[in-house]
Coordinates of C-alpha atoms in Angstrom, one line a residue:
Chain A
M1 CA 2.9 -34.6 -37.1
N2 CA 3.0 -35.0 -41.3
I3 CA -0.7 -35.3 -41.1
L4 CA -1.0 -32.1 -39.6
V5 CA 1.3 -30.2 -41.8
S6 CA -0.4 -31.4 -44.9
A7 CA -4.0 -30.4 -43.2
A8 CA -2.3 -27.0 -42.8
S9 CA -0.9 -26.4 -46.1
S10 CA -4.1 -27.2 -47.4
L11 CA -6.3 -25.1 -45.6
A12 CA -7.7 -21.7 -46.5
P13 CA -6.6 -18.7 -44.3
S14 CA -10.0 -18.3 -42.7
G15 CA -9.4 -21.7 -40.8
Y16 CA -6.2 -20.3 -39.1
A17 CA -7.5 -19.0 -35.7
S18 CA -9.3 -22.6 -35.5
L19 CA -6.6 -24.8 -36.8
S20 CA -4.2 -23.2 -35.0
S21 CA -5.9 -24.2 -31.6
K22 CA -6.2 -27.3 -32.7
I23 CA -2.8 -28.0 -33.3
L24 CA -2.3 -26.4 -30.1
A25 CA -4.4 -28.7 -27.9
D26 CA -2.9 -31.5 -29.8
N27 CA 0.8 -31.2 -29.2
G28 CA 1.3 -28.2 -27.7
P29 CA 4.7 -26.4 -27.2
E30 CA 6.7 -25.9 -23.7
L31 CA 4.4 -23.7 -21.9
P32 CA 6.1 -21.6 -19.0
S33 CA 4.8 -22.5 -15.6
L34 CA 5.0 -21.7 -12.0
N35 CA 8.0 -24.3 -11.8
D36 CA 10.1 -21.3 -13.8
F37 CA 10.4 -19.5 -9.8
L38 CA 11.4 -22.6 -8.0
P39 CA 14.4 -23.5 -10.2
P40 CA 16.9 -26.5 -8.6
E41 CA 19.6 -25.2 -6.5
I42 CA 22.8 -25.1 -8.2
I43 CA 25.2 -24.5 -5.5
F44 CA 25.4 -25.8 -1.8
A45 CA 22.5 -27.7 -2.3
G46 CA 20.6 -29.0 1.1
T47 CA 21.8 -26.4 3.3
P48 CA 20.5 -23.5 4.2
F49 CA 22.6 -21.3 1.9
A50 CA 21.6 -23.1 -1.0
I51 CA 21.4 -20.8 -3.8
N52 CA 19.1 -21.1 -6.9
R53 CA 19.0 -19.4 -10.5
I54 CA 17.2 -16.4 -9.0
M55 CA 19.1 -15.8 -6.1
L56 CA 22.4 -15.8 -8.2
V57 CA 20.7 -12.8 -10.7
R58 CA 19.9 -11.1 -7.4
M59 CA 23.8 -11.3 -6.6
V60 CA 24.9 -10.1 -9.8
A61 CA 22.2 -7.6 -10.1
T62 CA 23.4 -6.4 -7.1
V63 CA 27.3 -6.3 -8.0
V64 CA 26.1 -4.4 -11.1
I65 CA 24.3 -1.8 -9.3
L66 CA 27.2 -1.2 -6.7
L67 CA 29.8 -1.0 -9.0
V68 CA 28.2 1.2 -11.8
L69 CA 26.9 3.8 -9.3
G70 CA 30.5 3.3 -7.2
I71 CA 32.6 4.0 -10.3
T72 CA 30.1 6.8 -11.3
A73 CA 30.6 8.2 -7.8
A74 CA 34.3 7.9 -7.7
R75 CA 34.6 9.6 -11.3
A76 CA 32.5 12.4 -10.5
K77 CA 33.2 15.8 -12.2
V78 CA 31.7 18.9 -11.7
I79 CA 31.2 19.2 -15.2
P80 CA 29.1 16.1 -15.7
G81 CA 29.4 14.0 -18.6
R82 CA 26.6 12.1 -20.5
W83 CA 26.6 9.3 -18.1
Q84 CA 27.1 10.9 -15.0
G85 CA 24.3 13.4 -16.1
A86 CA 22.1 10.4 -16.7
V87 CA 22.6 8.6 -13.4
E88 CA 22.3 12.1 -11.7
W89 CA 18.9 12.4 -13.5
V90 CA 17.6 9.1 -12.0
L91 CA 18.9 10.1 -8.6
G92 CA 17.6 13.5 -8.8
F93 CA 14.3 12.2 -10.2
V94 CA 13.9 9.9 -6.9
R95 CA 14.4 12.8 -4.6
D96 CA 12.5 15.8 -6.0
N97 CA 9.5 13.9 -7.8
I98 CA 9.4 11.2 -5.4
V99 CA 10.5 12.1 -1.5
Y100 CA 10.1 16.0 -1.5
Q101 CA 7.1 15.9 -3.6
I102 CA 5.3 13.8 -0.8
L103 CA 7.2 14.2 2.6
G104 CA 8.3 17.9 1.7
E105 CA 12.3 18.9 1.6
L106 CA 12.4 19.4 5.3
R107 CA 11.3 16.0 6.4
G108 CA 12.0 14.2 3.5
K109 CA 15.8 15.0 3.8
K110 CA 16.3 11.4 6.3
Y111 CA 14.2 9.1 3.7
V112 CA 16.2 10.3 0.6
P113 CA 19.0 7.6 0.9
M114 CA 16.4 4.9 2.1
I115 CA 13.8 5.6 -0.9
T116 CA 17.1 5.7 -3.4
T117 CA 18.4 2.5 -2.4
M118 CA 14.8 0.8 -2.8
F119 CA 14.6 2.7 -6.3
M120 CA 17.6 1.7 -7.5
T121 CA 17.3 -1.7 -6.2
I122 CA 13.8 -3.0 -7.4
L123 CA 14.2 -1.0 -10.7
V124 CA 17.2 -3.2 -11.6
F125 CA 16.0 -6.3 -10.1
N126 CA 12.5 -6.2 -11.9
L127 CA 14.7 -5.1 -15.3
C128 CA 16.5 -8.5 -14.9
G129 CA 13.2 -9.6 -16.2
V130 CA 13.8 -8.8 -19.7
I131 CA 18.0 -9.0 -19.7
P132 CA 18.9 -11.8 -22.0
G133 CA 20.7 -14.3 -19.8
A134 CA 19.0 -13.6 -16.7
N135 CA 15.8 -13.2 -18.2
I136 CA 13.9 -13.8 -14.6
A137 CA 12.8 -10.4 -12.7
A138 CA 14.6 -11.1 -9.5
T139 CA 11.6 -9.8 -7.6
A140 CA 9.7 -12.4 -8.8
T141 CA 9.6 -14.9 -6.0
I142 CA 8.0 -13.3 -2.6
A143 CA 11.0 -13.2 -0.6
M144 CA 12.7 -9.8 -2.1
P145 CA 9.5 -7.9 -2.2
L146 CA 8.7 -8.8 1.5
V147 CA 12.0 -7.9 2.6
F148 CA 11.3 -4.1 0.8
A149 CA 7.9 -4.3 2.8
L150 CA 9.2 -5.0 5.8
W151 CA 11.8 -2.2 5.8
T152 CA 8.9 0.3 4.8
L153 CA 6.9 -1.1 7.6
V154 CA 9.8 -0.8 10.3
Q155 CA 10.2 2.9 8.9
Y156 CA 6.7 4.1 9.1
W157 CA 6.3 2.7 12.7
A158 CA 9.5 4.2 13.8
A159 CA 8.9 7.4 12.0
G160 CA 5.2 7.5 13.9
I161 CA 6.8 6.7 17.2
S162 CA 9.6 9.3 17.0
A163 CA 6.8 11.9 16.4
H164 CA 4.4 11.0 18.6
G165 CA 5.3 8.3 20.7
L166 CA 4.0 5.1 20.8
G167 CA 0.7 5.9 22.4
G168 CA 0.4 9.0 20.2
F169 CA 0.8 7.0 17.3
L170 CA -1.7 4.4 17.9
K171 CA -4.2 7.1 18.8
E172 CA -3.8 9.0 15.5
E173 CA -3.8 5.9 13.7
L174 CA -6.4 3.7 15.2
F175 CA -8.9 6.5 16.2
P176 CA -8.5 9.4 14.1
A177 CA -10.3 12.4 15.0
G178 CA -13.5 13.6 13.9
V179 CA -15.3 10.2 13.8
P180 CA -18.7 9.9 16.0
W181 CA -17.5 7.3 18.8
P182 CA -19.6 4.0 17.6
V183 CA -17.7 3.9 14.2
Y184 CA -14.6 3.2 16.4
I185 CA -16.0 -0.4 16.6
L186 CA -15.8 -0.9 13.0
L187 CA -13.1 1.3 12.2
T188 CA -10.5 0.7 14.7
P189 CA -9.9 -2.7 13.9
I190 CA -9.4 -2.2 10.5
Q191 CA -7.0 0.5 11.2
L192 CA -4.9 -1.8 13.3
L193 CA -5.1 -4.5 10.5
E194 CA -4.4 -1.8 8.3
I195 CA -1.1 -0.7 9.5
I196 CA 0.0 -4.0 10.6
L197 CA -1.0 -6.3 7.8
I198 CA -2.7 -4.9 4.9
R199 CA 0.0 -2.3 4.1
P200 CA 3.1 -4.5 3.8
F201 CA 1.3 -7.6 2.6
S202 CA -0.4 -5.2 -0.6
L203 CA 3.0 -3.6 -1.1
T204 CA 4.5 -7.2 -1.4
L205 CA 1.8 -8.5 -3.7
R206 CA 1.7 -5.9 -5.8
L207 CA 5.1 -5.9 -6.8
F208 CA 5.8 -9.9 -6.9
A209 CA 2.4 -10.1 -8.6
N210 CA 3.2 -7.9 -11.1
M211 CA 6.8 -9.4 -12.0
L212 CA 5.4 -12.9 -11.8
S213 CA 2.5 -12.2 -14.4
G214 CA 4.7 -10.3 -16.6
H215 CA 7.3 -12.8 -16.6
L216 CA 4.5 -15.3 -17.8
L217 CA 3.1 -13.2 -20.4
V218 CA 6.5 -12.4 -22.1
A219 CA 7.3 -16.4 -21.6
I220 CA 4.2 -17.6 -23.0
T221 CA 4.3 -15.1 -26.4
L222 CA 7.9 -16.1 -27.1
A223 CA 7.7 -19.9 -26.4
M224 CA 4.5 -19.9 -28.8
S225 CA 6.5 -18.0 -31.1
N226 CA 9.2 -20.4 -31.2
Y227 CA 6.8 -23.3 -31.5
Y228 CA 5.2 -21.9 -34.7
L229 CA 7.8 -20.4 -36.2
I230 CA 10.3 -23.0 -35.6
E231 CA 9.4 -26.6 -34.2
L232 CA 6.1 -26.5 -36.2
Q233 CA 7.6 -26.9 -39.8
S234 CA 4.7 -25.9 -41.5
T235 CA 5.0 -22.5 -43.7
A236 CA 1.2 -22.1 -43.4
M237 CA 1.6 -21.8 -39.4
K238 CA 4.5 -18.9 -40.0
A239 CA 1.7 -16.5 -40.0
V240 CA 0.6 -17.3 -36.6
G241 CA 4.2 -17.6 -35.3
A242 CA 4.9 -14.1 -36.5
V243 CA 2.0 -12.5 -34.8
W244 CA 3.0 -14.2 -31.5
F245 CA 6.3 -13.1 -32.0
L246 CA 5.3 -9.5 -32.7
G247 CA 3.2 -10.0 -29.5
G248 CA 6.4 -10.9 -27.4
F249 CA 8.3 -7.7 -28.8
A250 CA 5.2 -5.8 -27.8
L251 CA 5.2 -7.3 -24.2
T252 CA 9.0 -7.0 -23.4
G253 CA 8.2 -3.5 -24.3
F254 CA 5.7 -3.3 -21.9
E255 CA 7.7 -5.2 -19.0
I256 CA 9.9 -2.3 -19.3
F257 CA 7.6 0.1 -18.6
V258 CA 5.7 -2.2 -15.7
A259 CA 9.3 -2.5 -14.3
A260 CA 9.9 1.3 -14.1
L261 CA 6.4 1.9 -13.0
Q262 CA 6.3 -0.6 -10.1
A263 CA 9.8 0.3 -8.6
F264 CA 7.8 3.9 -8.9
I265 CA 4.8 2.9 -7.3
F266 CA 6.6 1.1 -4.5
C267 CA 8.6 4.0 -3.3
I268 CA 5.6 6.5 -3.8
L269 CA 3.7 4.5 -1.5
S270 CA 6.4 4.0 0.9
C271 CA 7.1 7.5 1.3
V272 CA 2.9 8.3 1.7
Y273 CA 2.7 5.8 4.7
I274 CA 5.5 7.3 6.1
N275 CA 4.2 10.7 5.7
Q276 CA 0.8 9.4 7.1
S277 CA 2.6 8.1 10.4
L278 CA 4.3 11.5 10.7
G279 CA 1.3 13.3 10.6
E280 CA -0.1 16.8 9.6
E281 CA 2.3 19.7 10.4
Chain B
M1 CA -17.1 -33.9 -33.1
D2 CA -20.4 -34.0 -31.7
F3 CA -22.1 -31.5 -29.8
V4 CA -21.2 -33.1 -26.2
T5 CA -17.5 -32.9 -26.8
L6 CA -18.2 -28.9 -28.1
A7 CA -19.5 -28.0 -25.2
E8 CA -17.3 -29.4 -22.7
V9 CA -15.0 -27.2 -21.0
A10 CA -11.4 -27.9 -21.0
G11 CA -9.2 -26.6 -18.2
N12 CA -9.6 -24.7 -15.4
I13 CA -12.6 -22.8 -13.9
S14 CA -10.7 -20.4 -11.7
V15 CA -9.8 -18.6 -15.0
L16 CA -12.9 -17.4 -15.4
G17 CA -13.1 -16.3 -11.9
Y18 CA -10.0 -14.1 -12.7
G19 CA -11.9 -12.6 -15.4
I20 CA -14.1 -11.6 -13.1
A21 CA -12.0 -10.6 -10.8
A22 CA -10.5 -8.2 -13.0
L23 CA -13.3 -6.5 -14.1
G24 CA -14.1 -4.5 -11.1
P25 CA -10.9 -2.8 -10.7
A26 CA -11.0 -2.4 -14.4
I27 CA -14.1 -0.2 -14.0
G28 CA -12.2 1.5 -11.0
L29 CA -9.2 2.3 -13.2
G30 CA -11.4 3.6 -16.2
I31 CA -13.2 6.2 -13.6
M32 CA -9.7 7.3 -12.2
F33 CA -7.9 7.5 -15.2
G34 CA -10.9 9.9 -16.5
K35 CA -11.5 11.7 -13.7
A36 CA -7.4 12.3 -13.6
L37 CA -7.6 13.6 -17.0
E38 CA -10.7 15.6 -16.4
S39 CA -9.1 17.4 -13.7
T40 CA -5.7 18.0 -15.5
A41 CA -7.8 19.7 -18.4
R42 CA -9.4 21.8 -16.1
Q43 CA -6.4 22.7 -14.1
P44 CA -3.1 22.1 -16.0
E45 CA -0.7 23.9 -13.4
A46 CA -2.2 20.6 -10.8
S47 CA -0.6 17.9 -12.9
G48 CA 2.2 17.1 -11.1
K49 CA 0.1 16.8 -8.1
L50 CA -2.4 15.4 -9.5
N51 CA -0.3 13.0 -11.2
V52 CA 1.2 11.6 -8.0
I53 CA -2.3 11.0 -6.6
M54 CA -3.2 9.3 -9.5
Y55 CA -0.4 6.5 -9.2
I56 CA -1.4 6.0 -5.6
G57 CA -4.9 5.5 -6.6
L58 CA -3.2 3.2 -9.7
A59 CA -1.7 1.1 -6.8
I60 CA -4.4 0.5 -4.7
I61 CA -6.9 -0.5 -7.4
E62 CA -4.0 -2.4 -9.3
V63 CA -3.7 -5.0 -5.9
L64 CA -7.3 -5.9 -6.0
A65 CA -7.0 -7.2 -9.7
L66 CA -3.5 -8.7 -8.4
L67 CA -5.3 -10.5 -5.5
G68 CA -7.6 -12.3 -8.4
F69 CA -4.6 -13.2 -10.1
V70 CA -3.0 -14.8 -7.1
A71 CA -6.1 -16.8 -6.1
F72 CA -6.0 -18.1 -9.5
M73 CA -2.2 -19.2 -9.3
M74 CA -3.1 -20.5 -5.9
A75 CA -6.0 -22.4 -6.9
R76 CA -4.3 -24.3 -9.5

């Protein structure tokens, strides 16, 4: 350790990059890994109701959403205050820019509660990844996105069946009109796979992998800055640490953006799938 | 440090795989955003509709890149 520090202080700034990577290879900081997403159980361990940190984050986040929305709704006034205005803006955004934009006002009315629930839950769960104390996106394990994707799956099957009947829905999805019949040999299995497997799977994977990679990025930059600025007591390496720290800030901002974007995309795609099942009008 | 240790690759080769997997979606995203920008410039009043279509395209392309990421995670 002492040898490294003296070597660091004696080197010119040009050798920074190579030196910092050399120090890293010799005694690296504690980097985040996939084990972050498999934390130990903290209560009811060993039973089917075992709860770990991520589930606790989910529960707290759910309670927070319910409390905030419930209190805002209970105190709603005709002339909205600043807070009520903000909440109404979010709800209005989901209704107008997501549901009505894709499904249209007439058909979309039924799906506004579902999509609003999805949007708020996914948004808050995603934002848990940058909230200090939680520090992990509640959607970053595969279970939570899978639940939402299965909900979408059920909804677009139900929409299709109620609009065309089971046979009509399958005929519309599996044998799209205007295609020469030999193409069906190729197209039908792909379409079948698409409506059963690929759609929910891709919805799940997108949200889950985005949150997982986002957490790893932020955690790596902050672990590196902690290592260079504090643990490695060398003034020469402080600049490297500062760069990592700045990167951590930038990536945290980027994570907030991704959290909102992923919630938006999940809801948009749910609407698109439902719209496809309902068919053209 | 001799030449053999210099040329030695440490770590996992799947990192390279992920880099290649990100290449195709990156090109696709570039084309898509470019086209969306172009059409918005041609017809600014259609930007709302175009934005929604653009985000749907983004989601579908993005999942390809994420498939690479997940495969890279699973291969470790």
